[in-house]
Amino acid sequence: MSETPLLQVERLVKHFPAKRGVLFQRIIGTVKAVDDITFDVRAGETVGVVGESGCGKSTMGRLVLRLIEPTSGKVTFDGHDVRELNRERLRVLRRDMQIIFQDPYASLNPRLSVGEMLAEPLRLHGGMSGAPMKARIDELLTTVGLSSWHALRYPHEFSGGQRQRLGISRALATRPKLIVCDEPVSALDVSIQAQVINLLKSLQKRFGIAYIFIAHDLAVVRHISDRVAVMYLGRIVEMADKKALFGRPMHPYTRALLAAAPVADPTAPKKAAPIEGDIPSPLRPPSGCTFHTRCPFAQERCKRDVPELRTLAAGHTVACHFAESLPSADDIAARAAPYAGRLAAYRRAVAQARAA
Ligand code: SF4
């Protein structure tokens, strides 16, 4: 994996006007969907992006590809300022930047056969036709674990997992350097999820593609990512390589997300309290640190000052005023450990009483 950033995102912002009324729509506020995000992606690496629904992760993915226009900020891909490109140059650059959507069926044209669907980008971006195009379509289908005769079929004839393979084959058609995977396995059964994730990993190894992998399932993100960014209300609150983020989470929100994730052993001591309450409306985000309404460590300063994303260890950035002084996750686990056995016994007793 290269150390050179393939993609650099600097202070990216997207605000949507919030409107009310049917005929005469009035602007009643601003939704800060993405609010001052900075990160990079190296060639051939996977950056996982996690957070609750509505935290802005999908909007961020679309902004990077300029499928929607940012309010401000800079996106540099392979040395090109994406915001400065005209239509034609953006179309050429799109060969190298592709997206895979959550719902493959909605993103596939039901009137086109698979062959016709794959022919489109090959014609548009590669100028291909005839036998070379047919050979490339066969190659794409076999690369994602389908057969060349699938080219004659239509999207409704495929299962959910196969449709996602079709979505991947279409993204691969132009030999991209970066693919934004927007919740690509969320709609699939667990066994199919694993197959699609393994397929993405093997394609990355083979073709050196970088992924921005957006998901809300921490187990999936942990499996596929090299580095992970945690988002809350439009901002990155923590970013680190996978080992550091899952082994030593520093932001209270990351800890709460990890504590809320299902584990194989329900009696294992928790390293933080699971997060409580709903995510606040991005239309009226809390002042200061937007997490202060749900944070067990919040202090007066948190209501007032927006925490900057600070580097607290090599490659580990955290947006929390008190990240260095919070009790470590291991401390919390150690303090809770004497009670873990009693809690398990209590749970067993309750279960037995209910069964009796
Ligand atoms: Fe919690 Fe304050 Fe840190 Fe925000 S800045 S995460 S409210 S301790």
Coordinates of C-alpha atoms and ligand atoms in Angstrom, one line a residue:
M1 CA 0.0 0.0 0.0
S2 CA 1.4 3.4 -1.0
E3 CA 1.9 6.2 1.6
T4 CA 1.0 8.9 -1.0
P5 CA -2.5 10.2 -0.6
L6 CA -4.6 9.3 -3.6
L7 CA -7.4 11.4 -2.3
Q8 CA -7.2 14.5 0.0
V9 CA -10.3 16.0 1.5
E10 CA -9.8 19.4 3.2
R11 CA -12.3 21.2 5.3
L12 CA -15.2 19.8 3.3
V13 CA -18.6 21.3 4.1
K14 CA -22.1 20.6 2.8
H15 CA -25.1 22.6 4.2
F16 CA -28.6 22.0 2.8
P17 CA -31.3 24.6 3.2
A18 CA -34.2 23.1 5.2
K19 CA -37.6 24.2 3.7
R20 CA -41.1 24.2 4.9
G21 CA -44.4 24.6 3.0
V22 CA -45.8 22.9 -0.1
L23 CA -46.5 25.7 -2.6
F24 CA -44.4 28.6 -1.2
Q25 CA -41.4 26.9 0.4
R26 CA -39.7 28.9 3.1
I27 CA -36.2 28.3 4.2
I28 CA -36.4 27.7 7.9
G29 CA -32.8 26.7 8.6
T30 CA -29.7 24.9 7.5
V31 CA -28.9 21.2 7.8
K32 CA -25.2 20.8 8.4
A33 CA -24.9 17.4 6.7
V34 CA -21.1 17.5 6.5
D35 CA -19.3 20.1 8.6
D36 CA -15.6 20.7 8.2
I37 CA -14.2 17.2 7.3
T38 CA -10.5 16.6 6.6
F39 CA -9.0 13.2 5.8
D40 CA -7.0 11.4 3.1
V41 CA -7.0 8.0 1.4
R42 CA -3.8 6.3 0.2
A43 CA -3.7 4.3 -3.0
G44 CA -4.7 0.7 -2.3
E45 CA -6.0 1.2 1.3
T46 CA -9.5 1.0 2.8
V47 CA -10.8 3.8 5.0
G48 CA -13.9 2.7 6.8
V49 CA -16.4 5.4 7.8
V50 CA -18.8 4.5 10.6
G51 CA -21.5 6.4 12.5
E52 CA -25.2 6.3 13.3
S53 CA -27.8 6.9 10.5
G54 CA -28.0 10.6 9.6
C55 CA -24.4 11.4 10.6
G56 CA -23.5 12.5 7.1
K57 CA -21.3 9.6 5.9
S58 CA -23.2 8.9 2.7
T59 CA -23.3 12.6 1.9
M60 CA -19.6 12.7 2.4
G61 CA -19.1 9.8 -0.1
R62 CA -21.1 11.6 -2.7
L63 CA -19.3 14.9 -2.1
V64 CA -15.9 13.2 -2.7
L65 CA -17.1 12.0 -6.1
R66 CA -18.8 15.4 -6.8
L67 CA -22.1 13.7 -7.3
I68 CA -23.3 16.7 -5.2
E69 CA -21.7 20.1 -5.0
P70 CA -19.9 20.9 -1.7
T71 CA -20.7 24.2 0.0
S72 CA -17.0 24.8 0.6
G73 CA -13.7 22.8 1.0
K74 CA -11.3 21.1 -1.3
V75 CA -11.2 17.6 -2.7
T76 CA -7.9 16.6 -4.5
F77 CA -7.9 13.3 -6.3
D78 CA -4.8 12.0 -8.0
G79 CA -3.4 15.6 -8.1
H80 CA -6.6 17.1 -9.6
D81 CA -8.7 19.7 -7.7
V82 CA -12.1 17.9 -8.3
R83 CA -14.1 21.1 -7.6
E84 CA -12.2 23.0 -10.3
L85 CA -12.8 20.6 -13.1
N86 CA -15.2 21.3 -16.0
R87 CA -17.8 18.8 -17.0
E88 CA -15.7 17.1 -19.6
R89 CA -12.6 16.8 -17.4
L90 CA -14.8 15.5 -14.5
R91 CA -16.3 12.9 -16.8
V92 CA -12.8 11.7 -17.7
L93 CA -11.7 11.7 -14.0
R94 CA -14.8 9.7 -13.1
R95 CA -13.3 6.7 -14.8
D96 CA -11.0 6.5 -11.8
M97 CA -13.6 7.2 -9.1
Q98 CA -16.6 4.9 -8.9
I99 CA -19.4 4.1 -6.4
I100 CA -21.2 1.0 -5.2
F101 CA -24.6 1.7 -3.7
Q102 CA -26.5 0.0 -0.8
D103 CA -29.4 -1.1 -2.9
P104 CA -28.0 -2.7 -6.0
Y105 CA -31.5 -3.2 -7.5
A106 CA -32.4 0.5 -7.4
S107 CA -29.1 1.3 -9.0
L108 CA -29.4 -1.1 -11.9
N109 CA -31.6 -0.2 -14.9
P110 CA -34.3 -2.9 -15.0
R111 CA -34.7 -2.5 -18.8
L112 CA -31.1 -3.2 -19.6
S113 CA -29.6 -6.6 -19.8
V114 CA -26.4 -7.1 -17.8
G115 CA -24.4 -7.0 -21.0
E116 CA -26.0 -3.7 -22.1
M117 CA -25.5 -2.3 -18.6
L118 CA -21.8 -3.1 -18.6
A119 CA -21.4 -2.0 -22.2
E120 CA -22.4 1.6 -21.3
P121 CA -19.3 2.6 -19.3
L122 CA -17.0 0.6 -21.6
R123 CA -18.3 2.6 -24.6
L124 CA -18.4 5.9 -22.8
H125 CA -15.1 5.8 -21.0
G126 CA -13.1 3.2 -23.0
G127 CA -14.4 3.8 -26.5
M128 CA -14.8 0.0 -26.8
S129 CA -17.1 -1.9 -29.2
G130 CA -17.5 -5.3 -30.8
A131 CA -15.5 -8.3 -29.8
P132 CA -13.1 -6.5 -27.4
M133 CA -16.1 -5.1 -25.5
K134 CA -17.7 -8.6 -25.4
A135 CA -14.5 -10.1 -24.1
R136 CA -14.2 -7.4 -21.4
I137 CA -17.8 -8.0 -20.3
D138 CA -17.1 -11.7 -20.0
E139 CA -14.0 -10.9 -18.0
L140 CA -15.8 -8.5 -15.7
L141 CA -18.5 -11.1 -14.9
T142 CA -16.1 -13.9 -14.2
T143 CA -14.0 -11.5 -12.0
V144 CA -16.9 -11.0 -9.7
G145 CA -17.8 -14.7 -9.6
L146 CA -20.6 -14.7 -12.2
S147 CA -20.6 -16.4 -15.7
S148 CA -20.4 -14.9 -19.1
W149 CA -24.0 -16.2 -19.9
H150 CA -25.3 -13.9 -17.2
A151 CA -24.8 -11.0 -19.7
L152 CA -28.1 -12.0 -21.4
R153 CA -30.1 -11.8 -18.1
Y154 CA -31.9 -8.9 -16.5
P155 CA -31.5 -7.5 -13.0
H156 CA -34.7 -9.0 -11.7
E157 CA -33.4 -12.5 -12.5
F158 CA -30.7 -12.2 -9.9
S159 CA -30.6 -12.7 -6.1
G160 CA -29.5 -9.8 -3.8
G161 CA -25.9 -11.0 -3.5
Q162 CA -25.6 -11.5 -7.3
R163 CA -27.0 -8.0 -7.9
Q164 CA -24.4 -6.6 -5.6
R165 CA -21.8 -8.5 -7.6
L166 CA -23.3 -6.8 -10.7
G167 CA -22.9 -3.4 -9.0
I168 CA -19.3 -4.2 -8.3
S169 CA -18.6 -5.4 -11.9
R170 CA -20.1 -2.1 -13.2
A171 CA -17.8 -0.1 -10.9
L172 CA -14.8 -2.2 -12.0
A173 CA -15.6 -1.7 -15.7
T174 CA -13.4 1.5 -16.0
R175 CA -10.5 0.1 -13.9
P176 CA -11.0 2.7 -11.1
K177 CA -8.4 3.7 -8.5
L178 CA -11.0 4.5 -5.9
I179 CA -14.4 3.1 -5.1
V180 CA -16.8 4.6 -2.6
C181 CA -18.7 1.6 -1.1
D182 CA -21.9 3.1 0.4
E183 CA -23.2 0.5 2.8
P184 CA -22.7 -2.2 0.1
V185 CA -23.6 -5.1 2.3
S186 CA -26.2 -3.7 4.7
A187 CA -29.2 -5.1 2.7
L188 CA -27.7 -8.6 2.4
D189 CA -27.9 -11.7 4.6
V190 CA -24.9 -12.3 6.9
S191 CA -23.5 -15.2 4.9
I192 CA -23.8 -13.2 1.6
Q193 CA -22.2 -10.2 3.3
A194 CA -19.1 -12.2 4.0
Q195 CA -18.9 -13.4 0.4
V196 CA -19.2 -9.8 -0.9
I197 CA -16.6 -8.4 1.6
N198 CA -14.2 -11.2 0.7
L199 CA -14.7 -10.4 -3.0
L200 CA -14.0 -6.7 -2.4
K201 CA -10.8 -7.6 -0.5
S202 CA -9.6 -9.9 -3.2
L203 CA -10.3 -7.3 -5.9
Q204 CA -8.3 -4.8 -3.9
K205 CA -5.4 -7.1 -3.6
R206 CA -5.5 -7.9 -7.3
F207 CA -6.1 -4.4 -8.8
G208 CA -4.7 -2.1 -6.0
I209 CA -8.1 -0.2 -5.6
A210 CA -8.6 2.1 -2.7
Y211 CA -12.0 2.0 -0.9
I212 CA -13.9 4.4 1.2
F213 CA -16.1 1.9 2.9
I214 CA -19.2 3.4 4.5
A215 CA -21.1 1.3 7.0
H216 CA -22.8 1.3 10.4
D217 CA -21.8 -2.3 11.2
L218 CA -18.6 -2.1 13.2
A219 CA -17.7 -5.8 12.7
V220 CA -17.8 -5.4 8.9
V221 CA -15.7 -2.2 9.1
R222 CA -13.2 -3.9 11.3
H223 CA -12.9 -6.8 8.9
I224 CA -12.2 -4.8 5.8
S225 CA -10.6 -1.5 6.8
D226 CA -7.0 -0.4 7.2
R227 CA -8.0 2.9 8.9
V228 CA -11.3 4.0 10.4
A229 CA -13.1 7.4 10.7
V230 CA -15.9 7.7 13.2
M231 CA -18.5 10.4 12.3
Y232 CA -21.0 12.2 14.5
L233 CA -23.4 14.9 13.3
G234 CA -21.5 15.7 10.1
R235 CA -18.0 15.7 11.7
I236 CA -15.1 13.2 12.1
V237 CA -14.7 12.8 15.8
E238 CA -11.9 10.1 15.7
M239 CA -9.7 8.6 13.1
A240 CA -7.0 6.0 13.5
D241 CA -5.7 2.8 12.1
K242 CA -8.0 -0.1 12.7
K243 CA -5.9 -1.7 15.5
A244 CA -5.6 1.6 17.5
L245 CA -9.3 2.6 17.0
F246 CA -10.7 -0.8 18.1
G247 CA -7.9 -1.5 20.7
R248 CA -7.7 1.9 22.3
P249 CA -10.6 4.1 21.4
M250 CA -10.2 7.6 22.8
H251 CA -13.4 9.5 21.9
P252 CA -16.4 8.8 24.2
Y253 CA -18.6 8.3 21.2
T254 CA -16.3 5.7 19.7
R255 CA -16.2 3.9 23.0
A256 CA -20.0 4.0 23.3
L257 CA -20.4 2.7 19.7
L258 CA -18.0 -0.2 20.5
A259 CA -19.9 -0.9 23.7
A260 CA -23.2 -1.1 21.9
A261 CA -21.9 -3.5 19.3
P262 CA -23.0 -7.1 19.7
V263 CA -20.4 -9.5 21.2
A264 CA -20.2 -13.3 21.2
D265 CA -20.0 -13.4 25.0
P266 CA -22.7 -11.3 26.6
T267 CA -21.2 -11.7 30.1
A268 CA -17.9 -10.1 29.0
P269 CA -17.3 -6.8 30.9
K270 CA -18.2 -3.7 28.9
K271 CA -15.5 -1.1 28.4
A272 CA -18.0 1.8 28.3
A273 CA -21.7 2.4 28.7
P274 CA -23.6 1.9 25.5
I275 CA -24.8 5.2 24.0
E276 CA -28.2 6.5 25.2
G277 CA -30.7 8.8 23.6
D278 CA -31.2 9.7 19.9
I279 CA -28.8 11.6 17.7
P280 CA -29.9 15.3 17.8
S281 CA -31.4 16.9 14.7
P282 CA -28.7 18.2 12.3
L283 CA -31.0 21.2 11.8
R284 CA -30.4 22.3 15.4
P285 CA -27.2 20.6 16.4
P286 CA -26.1 21.2 20.1
S287 CA -23.6 24.0 20.7
G288 CA -19.9 23.4 21.3
C289 CA -19.1 19.7 21.1
T290 CA -22.3 18.3 19.4
F291 CA -21.9 15.1 21.4
H292 CA -22.2 16.9 24.8
T293 CA -25.9 16.1 25.2
R294 CA -25.1 12.3 25.3
C295 CA -21.6 12.3 26.6
P296 CA -21.1 10.9 30.2
F297 CA -17.9 13.0 30.5
A298 CA -19.3 16.4 29.4
Q299 CA -18.2 19.5 31.2
E300 CA -19.2 23.2 31.0
R301 CA -16.5 23.9 28.3
C302 CA -18.0 21.2 26.1
K303 CA -21.2 23.2 25.7
R304 CA -19.3 26.2 24.6
D305 CA -16.2 25.3 22.5
V306 CA -16.1 23.1 19.4
P307 CA -13.3 20.6 19.8
E308 CA -10.7 20.5 17.0
L309 CA -9.5 17.2 15.6
R310 CA -6.1 16.8 17.4
T311 CA -3.4 14.3 16.8
L312 CA -2.9 12.5 20.1
A313 CA -0.7 9.6 18.8
A314 CA 0.9 8.8 15.5
G315 CA -2.0 8.7 13.0
H316 CA -4.6 8.9 15.7
T317 CA -6.7 12.0 15.7
V318 CA -9.5 12.8 18.2
A319 CA -12.0 15.7 18.6
C320 CA -12.5 15.9 22.3
H321 CA -11.3 18.5 24.8
F322 CA -10.6 16.0 27.5
A323 CA -9.5 12.9 25.5
E324 CA -6.1 12.6 27.3
S325 CA -7.6 12.8 30.8
L326 CA -10.6 10.5 30.4
P327 CA -10.3 7.2 32.2
S328 CA -9.0 4.7 29.7
A329 CA -11.3 2.0 28.4
D330 CA -9.2 -0.6 30.1
D331 CA -9.6 1.2 33.5
I332 CA -13.4 1.2 33.1
A333 CA -13.2 -2.6 32.2
A334 CA -11.0 -3.3 35.2
R335 CA -13.3 -1.4 37.6
A336 CA -16.3 -3.3 36.2
A337 CA -14.6 -6.7 36.2
P338 CA -15.4 -7.7 39.9
Y339 CA -19.1 -7.1 39.2
A340 CA -19.1 -9.1 35.9
G341 CA -19.4 -12.5 37.6
R342 CA -22.2 -11.2 39.9
L343 CA -24.0 -9.6 37.0
A344 CA -23.8 -12.9 35.0
A345 CA -25.2 -14.9 38.0
Y346 CA -28.0 -12.3 38.4
R347 CA -28.9 -12.6 34.7
R348 CA -28.9 -16.4 35.0
A349 CA -31.1 -16.3 38.1
V350 CA -33.6 -13.9 36.3
A351 CA -33.7 -16.2 33.3
Q352 CA -34.3 -19.3 35.5
A353 CA -37.1 -17.5 37.4
R354 CA -38.8 -16.5 34.2
A355 CA -38.5 -20.0 32.8
A356 CA -40.0 -21.6 36.0
Ligands
SF4_1 FE1 -17.6 14.6 25.8 FE2 -16.7 17.0 26.1 FE3 -15.2 15.3 24.9 FE4 -17.3 16.2 23.7 S1 -15.5 17.4 24.3 S2 -16.7 14.1 23.7 S3 -18.8 16.4 25.4 S4 -15.8 15.2 27.0

